[in-house]
Each structure stands twice: as C-alpha cells, then as structure tokens.
Amino acid sequence: MRVLFVSSEVAPFSKTGGLADVSGALPAALSRRGLDVRVMTPFYRAVVQGGWASAACGEVTLDPGGSVQTARIREGTLPGGPPVWFVDHPPSFDRPGLYGEGGQDYPDNLERFALFCRAVLAWVQAADWVPEVIHCNDWQTALLPVYLRTSAEPLWSRVGSLLTVHNLAYQGVFPPEKYALLGLPQDLYSPRYFEFWGRVNLLKAGLVFADILSTVSETYAREIQTPELGCGLESVLRERAADLYGILNGVDYTVWDPRNDTYLPVRYGPDDLSGKATCKAALQEEVGLHRTPSVPLFGMVSRLVEQKGVDLVVACVDHFPAAGAQLVVLGTGDPRYEAELQNAGRRHPGWVAVRIGFDERLAHWIEAGCDAFLMPSRYEPSGLNQLYSLRYGTVPVVRRTGGLADSVVDATPEALERGEANGFVFEEYTPGAFWGAVQRALAAYQHRSTWEKLVRTGMSADFSWDRAAGRYVDLYRLARRRRGAVPS
Ligand code: ADP
Ligand code: GLC
C-alpha cells in the first residue's frame, strides 16, 4: 500500500512537540510492515541547522492567487527507512521558528501552509508515484483533503485521506479576508465548511472533507465530541463520529529506552537499576540540586502552556521542598509560567531547578534521573512523556484525561495487588487533587517494595509503535475503500 505521510514537523529534522516524535516514528513502523510510505514536510531553517542538508530532486511551480511561486523539493531519508521529501520555499520556511517567534504566530501562517499543501499535491502529480492514501496531521495539512475533494483533477478521485488530530485546540483560524488566498470556491466559505464565528478555520474544513478521521487516544476521541473539550468543533466531530477513531501513540524505543539511550551518562534496564541512581546523581549535579540519593526527585518536561497544567505545579511548587522532595522542570512557552517557575527556583535553591528552553539531551536526563514525572494536564490528546517515563522507571503522576487516562493505572491497593498499577492518577483539576496525588507518590516512595513494583510494572509495559501501526493500516484500508480504489 502506498501512503504519503504529511506533517509540519518530523523528528529528528524539526520539532516543537509530540507531533514530531510521532511523524518520525510512525512512518518507519509502517514501512517495517511492508507499506510503501513517503513523508513530506517543510524544509525549515532548523533542518539545515540540524545538519540535515539534502539534495534537490526537483521543483514545483505554484500559482496561488495569481503570483507564480516556485518551491524546490529536496530528498532525504528518515532514520529507519522511509524517504522524505522536503518542500523548500525560503520565503516561507527559512525562518528562526516553525510557526512563530517570541510567543507570536507568524501572521502569514495560512499562506505558508496553504503553499505547503499545494506543493505536496503538485509534487505527487509530478513524481510518478501516486499514493493510495494521504495521511494528514493537524491544521497545517488539513487543506489537503479539501483540495483532493474539490479539485477537477481526475487523479485525486482515487486518493483517500486520513486526517489525524493531535490537538484540537490548534485549528488554524485566520481573518476572513484570507479565504481568497486559498483558491477555493467562494461557497465553501460557509458555516458547513470553512467559516467559524466569522473567521476561516482550516481544521474544520479538513474534518468535513477527509475520508477518515482519527485522534491520538480513545479517550480523547470521545472527549472531543463534548462541549468541554470539543473546542467549538464538537458538533462537526459528532456528525462524523462513525468515521472517527482513537489510536494511542506509540514510543520509538530506539530513541526512548534507557537500555540504549545515547544521551545518558550511563545506560540501565529493569535488571540493573544502579544506572538509574547514577543518572539521578548526574542530573542533580547538572541542574544544581543537592546531590542526595535518597530524596525523591520529581521532573517535568513540557511546553509551558495552559494545556499542561502548569498552574497546578506553580500553585504547589513550595510544597515540594517542605515535603522533602526535589523538583526539576524543563520547558518553554508562556512567559508568565516561565517567570513564575524561575522565581520558585530562586526561592528554593538546591530543591527546585528550572530550565527554560528546548533541550533534547536534558529531556532524556530528566526522564532517566527522576523518580517520578508530573503530567497534571488540563487535557492531553495522547501524551508521550508519560509513556517515556514508564520505560525509564520514572513513575508518572497524571490527571485522568485523554491518553493519560488510557496509559497510566492508578496505584490503588487492588491495582497494586493485581500488578497493574504503574503510576498515580487524580481527577479534579485543582491544586488540592494534584497535591494529593503527589503525596500518595511520596508515601509510596518511602515503601520500597511498593515503589519497586510500580517501577518494574512501568518498565515492562510495551507501547511500541508496531501495535499502533497495525491500527493505522486498518484506517488506510477504510480510506482506500471510500475512494473505490481497491474493491476490498
Ligand atoms: P505535546 O506534543 O503536547 O507537547 P507530548 O507529550 O506528546 O506533548 O510530547 C512532547 C515532546 O516534546 C516530548 O518528546 C518531550 O520530551 C518534548 N519536549 C517538550 N518540551 C521540551 C523541552 N523544553 N525541551 C526538550 N524537549 C521537550
Ligand atoms: C499533541 C498533543 C499530545 C500528543 C502529540 C502527538 O501535541 O498535545 O498529547 O501526544 O500531539 O500526537
């Protein structure tokens, strides 16, 4: 089966969050299953800076709104196999950020990602390789199903589409006057398709036109059909409920496994946890925490945005030293959260360490060196860090929402007895409920056999991509059938 996987960020080339991890790992898992998968993504400045320069293999000419533009196509490969085509259009992508700078989105993001989508289709037409399914991800690629279904080009009538929502809160919403730049019929600017409270909503139209929809956990697939987490699109999603599937993300264990993690000072596995103690000491040293082996160390690696429950951590931060626990936070995002956390670090030297910035190596050190990992998210479509934490023997403390609810089993006496418990889960989005879960973790930490059981249960879980990849293949088959491309 031929699948074109299109994403606005792909690790290791470009990354702001979990979408990049998924886009780097899922295509490789699909090609291991024998699919002919190709990936397309923008050629950002970050790709070049990361040392991923690649040769041009062609170019496409686009005519958006009358001004002719050329984009070069460059060729590379993902570690693990699949070929990657980069869309190289310097005015759009040779910039310091992927989507914006200094907390501000680029004002021309509609133009940038509309150009990207057109370039993808133009290249497929030119490349002599027609996919049976285009797998689109988030609003940046949501125009693809729209162009496929509204174009007069006969080629597209046999190409199916799957649109995966990684985070419904980001919809690609723009001022109404930008609609004309999309080159689409005016009558699609209506509440049924693009129009959303007087503005252009790219994700909404994608959700209407894609053959099949998915999101990144079963719980989130249900949650987004409700007003609480539907972000105003719940009725669009409910209308398409029969075509909407939830598939929990997997983990790329070639990158995220303490047994072979090349970022770590030493490697370790479930059979020998002494390496984890070494990683803890190295982490304490690195971030300036007191180097005490017995003190419980909590960690967090996150975009510092409302979604992630940072306000709960800020509200409780002073309790950690008071309870004899250390905390290390790595993140970047909302300047208010950054400042509040940094102040906490200054108030509690040796106990609370805060690093503002994006640091891949430190993210791995925190996963390995901490005893417990905090993800008190307000909502969480899938979440990857709790899955990484499990593998690193770092017990997750999470809120029961989205993919966190689907992967972390609360340490109740019964679940511990059954050997299923792997973390601590709280319900209510309040500092009290969050701190209650942390206190339960602290109590368990003092009870070595309970803690070791939690650690070992987490480390032995298997969230590899192979299982999830099989479910995506099923969705590709459904999308293909919709187009009548194959009579199955
Ligand atoms: P989201 O995609 O919502 O940000 P996920 O849990 O799916 O959340 O994935 C987050 C990914 O981004 C993980 O790989 C995590 O380690 C990484 N990450 C987030 N913030 C940082 C940071 N400041 N430095 C390094 N890695 C980060
Ligand atoms: C989004 C979500 C996160 C998910 C990631 C990859 O950024 O916030 O929960 O893991 O996409 O699907």
XYZ file of C-alpha atoms and ligand atoms in Angstrom:
527
model
C 0.000 0.000 0.000
C 1.305 3.448 -0.937
C 0.871 6.081 1.781
C 2.030 9.677 1.779
C 2.506 10.909 5.347
C 2.397 14.708 5.524
C 3.360 16.592 8.657
C 4.514 20.075 9.629
C 7.181 18.680 11.961
C 9.178 15.472 11.786
C 11.852 14.402 14.290
C 14.824 14.474 14.030
C 14.564 17.242 11.404
C 12.236 19.678 13.187
C 10.340 19.566 16.468
C 8.214 21.648 18.806
C 6.352 18.768 20.484
C 4.992 15.258 20.259
C 3.758 15.581 16.665
C 7.397 15.482 15.563
C 8.073 12.303 17.538
C 5.018 10.642 16.007
C 5.899 11.775 12.481
C 9.450 10.476 12.852
C 8.458 7.075 14.217
C 5.111 6.016 12.749
C 6.224 6.097 9.082
C 9.207 3.896 9.966
C 6.915 1.436 11.783
C 4.623 1.382 8.736
C 7.455 0.663 6.367
C 8.590 -2.170 8.649
C 5.134 -3.618 7.999
C 5.832 -3.521 4.278
C 3.959 -0.355 3.296
C 5.465 1.978 0.726
C 5.486 5.136 2.857
C 6.897 8.523 1.885
C 6.983 11.559 4.132
C 6.595 15.220 3.163
C 7.456 18.138 5.435
C 8.730 21.730 5.150
C 12.427 22.446 4.778
C 12.783 24.801 7.750
C 15.956 26.619 8.719
C 16.104 24.200 11.693
C 16.508 21.264 9.290
C 19.646 22.795 7.810
C 20.931 23.885 11.227
C 20.481 20.344 12.496
C 22.879 19.161 9.789
C 20.210 17.569 7.592
C 21.081 19.363 4.366
C 19.761 17.311 1.455
C 19.976 17.370 -2.302
C 17.302 18.902 -4.535
C 15.449 16.363 -6.662
C 13.001 18.604 -8.476
C 10.804 21.631 -8.242
C 7.170 22.574 -8.474
C 5.568 25.740 -9.758
C 2.541 27.036 -7.934
C 0.149 29.747 -8.830
C -1.556 30.823 -5.620
C -3.765 33.786 -6.255
C -2.060 34.840 -9.468
C 1.540 35.190 -8.232
C 3.667 32.371 -9.588
C 5.946 30.769 -6.998
C 8.483 28.004 -7.189
C 9.302 25.520 -4.447
C 12.245 23.201 -4.610
C 11.811 19.590 -3.477
C 14.680 18.013 -1.574
C 15.177 14.361 -0.825
C 16.265 12.703 2.405
C 15.552 9.637 4.494
C 14.202 9.099 7.971
C 16.372 7.064 10.293
C 14.741 3.653 9.909
C 13.933 3.862 6.258
C 11.181 5.908 4.665
C 12.140 8.505 2.068
C 11.388 12.119 2.962
C 10.591 14.914 0.544
C 11.188 18.391 1.899
C 9.353 21.388 0.492
C 11.985 24.111 0.234
C 10.460 27.571 -0.140
C 12.802 30.003 1.651
C 10.358 32.936 1.992
C 8.014 30.597 3.906
C 10.339 28.293 5.822
C 13.816 29.800 6.128
C 12.920 31.456 9.431
C 14.003 31.069 13.067
C 10.743 29.400 14.160
C 8.433 26.729 12.769
C 5.150 28.528 13.462
C 6.237 31.785 15.081
C 8.743 33.611 17.244
C 8.713 35.043 20.770
C 5.335 33.511 21.550
C 3.716 35.149 18.474
C 2.482 33.161 15.474
C 3.751 34.277 12.080
C 0.979 36.412 10.561
C 1.232 34.574 7.236
C 0.803 31.018 8.552
C -2.222 30.456 6.308
C -0.183 31.401 3.247
C 2.790 29.294 4.401
C 0.840 26.094 4.981
C -1.511 26.552 2.024
C 1.609 26.800 -0.139
C 2.982 23.688 1.553
C -0.199 21.710 0.809
C -0.280 22.839 -2.815
C 3.380 21.933 -3.204
C 2.668 18.445 -1.822
C -0.051 17.830 -4.401
C 1.926 19.362 -7.248
C 4.892 17.150 -6.400
C 2.769 13.991 -6.243
C 1.456 14.834 -9.693
C 4.999 15.336 -10.988
C 6.702 12.471 -9.151
C 5.221 9.486 -10.896
C 4.308 7.986 -7.507
C 0.660 8.340 -6.640
C -0.304 7.419 -3.080
C -3.470 5.463 -2.374
C -3.891 7.374 0.861
C -2.612 10.717 2.107
C -2.229 10.761 5.886
C -2.634 14.366 7.053
C -1.805 15.665 10.532
C -3.315 18.698 12.253
C -4.443 22.019 10.762
C -1.241 22.655 8.830
C -2.155 19.825 6.440
C -5.952 19.999 6.736
C -6.268 21.708 3.354
C -5.097 18.541 1.608
C -8.426 16.668 1.939
C -10.210 19.829 0.810
C -8.070 20.214 -2.306
C -8.380 16.466 -3.037
C -12.175 16.525 -2.929
C -12.773 19.845 -4.662
C -10.237 19.690 -7.480
C -11.207 18.782 -11.036
C -8.007 16.728 -11.385
C -9.131 13.101 -12.072
C -6.051 11.681 -10.364
C -7.335 12.697 -6.944
C -10.631 10.875 -7.207
C -8.838 7.646 -6.293
C -6.689 9.053 -3.488
C -8.127 8.599 0.003
C -7.364 10.750 3.010
C -6.959 10.243 6.750
C -6.766 13.339 8.944
C -5.297 12.830 12.417
C -5.998 15.415 15.097
C -3.104 15.673 17.540
C -4.505 18.649 19.398
C -7.956 20.073 18.707
C -7.115 23.368 20.405
C -4.941 24.365 17.443
C -7.250 24.812 14.449
C -5.543 27.228 12.082
C -8.006 30.117 12.411
C -7.441 33.251 10.304
C -9.176 36.524 9.360
C -11.944 36.129 6.744
C -10.175 38.183 4.076
C -7.524 35.460 3.888
C -10.032 32.979 2.455
C -9.464 34.313 -1.062
C -5.827 33.179 -0.853
C -6.857 29.517 -0.744
C -8.042 29.476 -4.358
C -11.235 27.641 -3.435
C -14.868 28.301 -4.471
C -16.448 31.142 -2.505
C -19.404 28.986 -1.462
C -17.142 26.849 0.726
C -16.753 29.867 2.982
C -19.893 28.890 4.861
C -20.599 27.521 8.361
C -20.767 23.997 6.911
C -17.116 24.126 5.804
C -14.571 26.871 6.496
C -16.479 29.578 8.305
C -16.134 29.544 12.111
C -17.518 32.511 14.039
C -16.723 34.863 11.174
C -13.210 33.522 10.566
C -11.517 30.941 8.340
C -10.939 27.616 10.121
C -8.680 25.228 8.192
C -9.053 22.252 10.533
C -12.831 22.454 10.426
C -12.916 22.113 6.634
C -10.414 19.260 6.814
C -12.639 17.441 9.309
C -15.548 17.737 6.887
C -13.684 16.636 3.751
C -11.303 13.903 4.997
C -12.473 10.346 4.288
C -11.485 9.058 7.728
C -10.631 10.917 10.933
C -8.536 9.874 13.863
C -7.073 11.233 17.029
C -4.335 10.045 19.327
C -6.201 8.168 22.077
C -9.567 6.516 22.503
C -10.497 8.686 25.456
C -9.662 11.905 23.565
C -11.748 10.664 20.607
C -14.728 10.635 22.962
C -13.802 13.833 24.793
C -13.616 15.959 21.640
C -17.239 15.194 20.906
C -18.247 17.061 24.060
C -18.548 20.825 24.643
C -15.872 20.632 27.397
C -13.069 19.553 25.067
C -14.578 19.979 21.597
C -13.132 23.496 21.216
C -16.261 24.578 19.330
C -15.961 21.732 16.790
C -17.807 19.108 18.850
C -20.848 19.094 16.584
C -18.704 18.697 13.446
C -17.000 15.751 15.146
C -20.228 14.227 16.398
C -21.596 14.338 12.885
C -18.585 12.333 11.779
C -18.489 10.021 14.807
C -18.817 6.909 12.638
C -15.572 7.797 10.843
C -13.625 8.937 13.912
C -11.134 6.567 15.563
C -8.783 6.855 18.548
C -5.307 5.291 18.406
C -2.917 5.868 21.314
C 0.544 6.998 20.242
C 3.463 4.616 20.490
C 7.053 5.076 21.570
C 10.147 4.881 19.421
C 12.213 2.647 21.690
C 15.291 3.139 19.525
C 15.310 6.731 20.836
C 13.490 6.462 24.188
C 14.795 3.457 26.112
C 17.317 3.699 28.969
C 18.967 0.497 27.741
C 20.240 2.172 24.586
C 19.791 5.922 25.173
C 22.994 7.537 23.928
C 22.255 10.855 25.658
C 22.576 9.312 29.142
C 25.760 9.296 31.244
C 25.174 5.546 31.796
C 22.562 3.151 30.483
C 20.351 0.870 32.554
C 17.479 -1.574 32.311
C 14.967 -3.290 34.560
C 17.523 -5.939 35.561
C 20.008 -3.426 36.879
C 18.683 -0.145 38.198
C 22.027 1.028 39.616
C 22.500 3.039 36.405
C 19.327 4.948 37.225
C 20.850 6.059 40.530
C 23.919 7.277 38.618
C 21.648 9.201 36.232
C 19.885 10.777 39.225
C 23.172 11.960 40.739
C 24.314 13.309 37.364
C 21.024 15.146 36.873
C 21.125 16.667 40.385
C 24.659 17.860 39.703
C 23.814 19.174 36.224
C 20.847 21.312 37.305
C 22.204 22.377 40.716
C 20.055 20.294 43.054
C 21.506 18.936 46.328
C 23.150 15.651 45.481
C 21.223 13.465 47.922
C 20.417 9.965 46.633
C 17.501 9.302 48.980
C 15.483 12.469 48.353
C 12.517 11.874 45.998
C 13.054 13.789 42.755
C 10.090 14.843 40.584
C 10.516 16.008 36.984
C 8.546 17.726 34.259
C 9.391 18.324 30.582
C 6.731 20.280 28.812
C 5.558 23.082 26.635
C 4.662 25.624 29.326
C 1.111 26.288 28.178
C -2.313 26.155 29.793
C -2.982 22.659 28.438
C -0.210 21.121 30.512
C -1.454 22.047 33.981
C 1.498 24.311 34.729
C -0.675 26.452 37.017
C -1.208 23.441 39.302
C 2.546 22.932 39.544
C 3.086 26.651 40.194
C 0.395 26.588 42.907
C 2.065 23.664 44.693
C 5.725 24.347 43.990
C 6.571 25.490 47.528
C 5.156 22.258 48.967
C 7.872 20.146 47.323
C 10.824 21.341 49.470
C 8.524 21.480 52.507
C 7.731 17.785 51.951
C 11.400 16.925 51.478
C 11.136 16.463 47.708
C 13.083 17.977 44.815
C 11.636 19.215 41.542
C 13.224 19.840 38.142
C 11.276 21.490 35.314
C 12.394 21.874 31.692
C 10.156 23.823 29.382
C 9.417 26.824 27.299
C 6.237 28.667 26.443
C 4.043 31.231 28.152
C 6.357 33.936 29.615
C 4.148 34.173 32.718
C 4.651 30.492 33.585
C 8.349 30.754 32.757
C 8.741 33.667 35.203
C 6.689 32.023 37.979
C 8.686 28.834 37.774
C 12.003 30.677 37.644
C 11.035 32.624 40.766
C 10.272 29.335 42.513
C 13.729 28.088 41.523
C 15.270 31.204 43.086
C 13.238 30.746 46.283
C 14.386 27.137 46.725
C 17.996 26.718 45.581
C 19.106 23.103 45.733
C 15.463 21.938 45.837
C 13.722 23.350 42.785
C 15.595 23.656 39.474
C 14.036 25.313 36.443
C 15.495 25.331 32.948
C 13.762 27.470 30.348
C 14.456 26.402 26.777
C 14.289 23.433 24.447
C 16.960 20.884 25.306
C 16.693 17.372 23.880
C 19.572 15.992 25.955
C 18.259 17.378 29.249
C 14.806 15.962 28.423
C 16.373 12.476 28.287
C 18.352 13.108 31.504
C 15.171 14.141 33.327
C 13.314 11.041 32.139
C 16.176 8.873 33.413
C 17.276 10.726 36.546
C 13.945 11.458 38.232
C 11.957 9.159 40.486
C 8.573 10.473 39.364
C 7.266 12.526 36.431
C 4.494 15.155 36.546
C 1.820 15.496 33.845
C -1.143 17.208 35.506
C -2.624 18.177 32.122
C -5.924 20.002 31.791
C -6.364 17.869 28.651
C -3.920 15.582 26.848
C -4.746 14.089 23.440
C -2.184 11.306 23.864
C 0.925 12.454 25.671
C 4.281 10.837 25.067
C 6.244 11.803 28.142
C 4.207 9.548 30.442
C 4.970 6.647 28.065
C 8.679 7.542 28.070
C 8.584 7.820 31.880
C 7.171 4.316 32.224
C 10.037 2.862 30.208
C 12.612 4.830 32.247
C 11.222 3.592 35.569
C 10.097 7.124 36.418
C 6.649 6.833 37.945
C 4.112 9.147 36.259
C 1.745 11.353 38.278
C -1.027 12.364 35.880
C -4.522 13.747 35.608
C -7.182 11.345 34.301
C -7.702 12.797 30.829
C -7.121 11.734 27.212
C -4.144 9.478 26.586
C -3.012 9.800 30.202
C -6.197 8.006 31.257
C -5.506 5.322 28.633
C -1.951 4.566 29.732
C -1.499 5.211 33.464
C -3.106 2.886 36.013
C -3.557 4.423 39.462
C -1.796 2.758 42.391
C -4.875 1.685 44.311
C -4.317 -1.274 46.647
C -6.299 -3.504 44.241
C -4.365 -2.441 41.127
C -1.084 -2.887 43.004
C -2.187 -6.333 44.099
C -3.023 -7.282 40.508
C 0.360 -5.964 39.335
C -1.325 -3.442 37.022
C -0.587 -0.163 38.824
C 2.103 1.940 37.169
C 1.536 5.491 38.459
C -0.666 7.969 40.298
C -3.826 9.423 38.809
C -6.043 12.265 40.047
C -9.355 13.510 38.687
C -10.257 17.035 39.631
C -8.345 19.903 38.082
C -7.430 21.535 41.413
C -4.152 22.127 43.273
C -5.587 20.059 46.146
C -6.245 16.991 43.990
C -2.849 17.335 42.286
C -1.022 17.659 45.573
C -2.983 14.689 46.945
C -1.574 12.512 44.142
C 1.961 13.789 44.791
C 1.556 12.970 48.481
C 0.436 9.452 47.642
C 3.531 9.119 45.463
C 5.711 10.401 48.309
C 4.201 7.854 50.707
C 4.764 5.024 48.230
C 8.352 6.174 47.675
C 9.064 5.521 51.362
C 7.740 1.991 50.987
C 10.479 0.479 48.840
C 8.751 -2.727 47.761
C 5.652 -0.822 46.563
C 7.782 1.665 44.670
C 9.866 -1.033 43.033
C 6.740 -2.818 41.939
C 5.454 0.362 40.304
C 8.789 0.950 38.593
C 9.012 -2.588 37.268
C 5.415 -2.691 36.047
C 6.037 0.543 34.119
C 9.335 -0.602 32.660
C 7.887 -3.868 31.390
C 4.963 -2.245 29.533
C 5.120 -2.245 25.755
C 3.862 0.854 23.959
C 5.899 0.258 20.807
C 4.658 1.660 17.522
C 4.127 -1.744 15.949
C 0.728 -2.212 17.579
C -0.500 1.291 16.712
C 0.872 0.997 13.160
C -1.358 -2.020 12.567
C -4.384 0.027 13.526
C -3.366 2.832 11.146
C -3.142 0.280 8.331
C -6.773 -0.630 9.054
C -7.723 3.048 8.719
C -5.802 3.382 5.447
C -7.803 0.412 4.134
C -11.028 2.146 5.114
C -9.946 5.386 3.426
C -8.937 3.488 0.288
C -12.266 1.700 0.194
C -14.087 5.058 0.372
C -12.431 6.010 -2.891
C -13.248 2.693 -4.501
C -9.543 2.433 -5.315
C -9.469 -1.219 -4.301
C -12.507 -3.454 -4.027
C -11.880 -4.767 -0.502
P 2.944 17.840 23.263
O 3.073 17.313 21.892
O 1.566 18.288 23.613
O 3.953 18.906 23.574
P 3.828 15.163 24.121
O 3.923 14.547 25.471
O 3.105 14.404 23.084
O 3.224 16.640 24.303
O 5.281 15.358 23.508
C 6.187 16.311 23.948
C 7.541 16.023 23.323
O 8.284 17.238 23.281
C 8.367 15.043 24.110
O 9.278 14.382 23.246
C 9.124 15.973 25.056
O 10.289 15.388 25.578
C 9.417 17.129 24.132
N 9.622 18.418 24.800
C 8.681 19.283 25.251
N 9.254 20.380 25.772
C 10.587 20.211 25.653
C 11.740 20.998 26.005
N 11.597 22.168 26.587
N 12.954 20.503 25.715
C 13.096 19.290 25.125
N 12.061 18.510 24.775
C 10.828 18.956 25.026
C -0.173 16.923 20.614
C -0.757 16.546 21.966
C -0.059 15.384 22.636
C 0.250 14.279 21.644
C 1.024 14.857 20.463
C 1.357 13.812 19.410
O 0.833 17.857 20.699
O -0.794 17.663 22.838
O -0.879 14.876 23.681
O 0.998 13.254 22.251
O 0.245 15.830 19.825
O 0.222 13.138 18.944
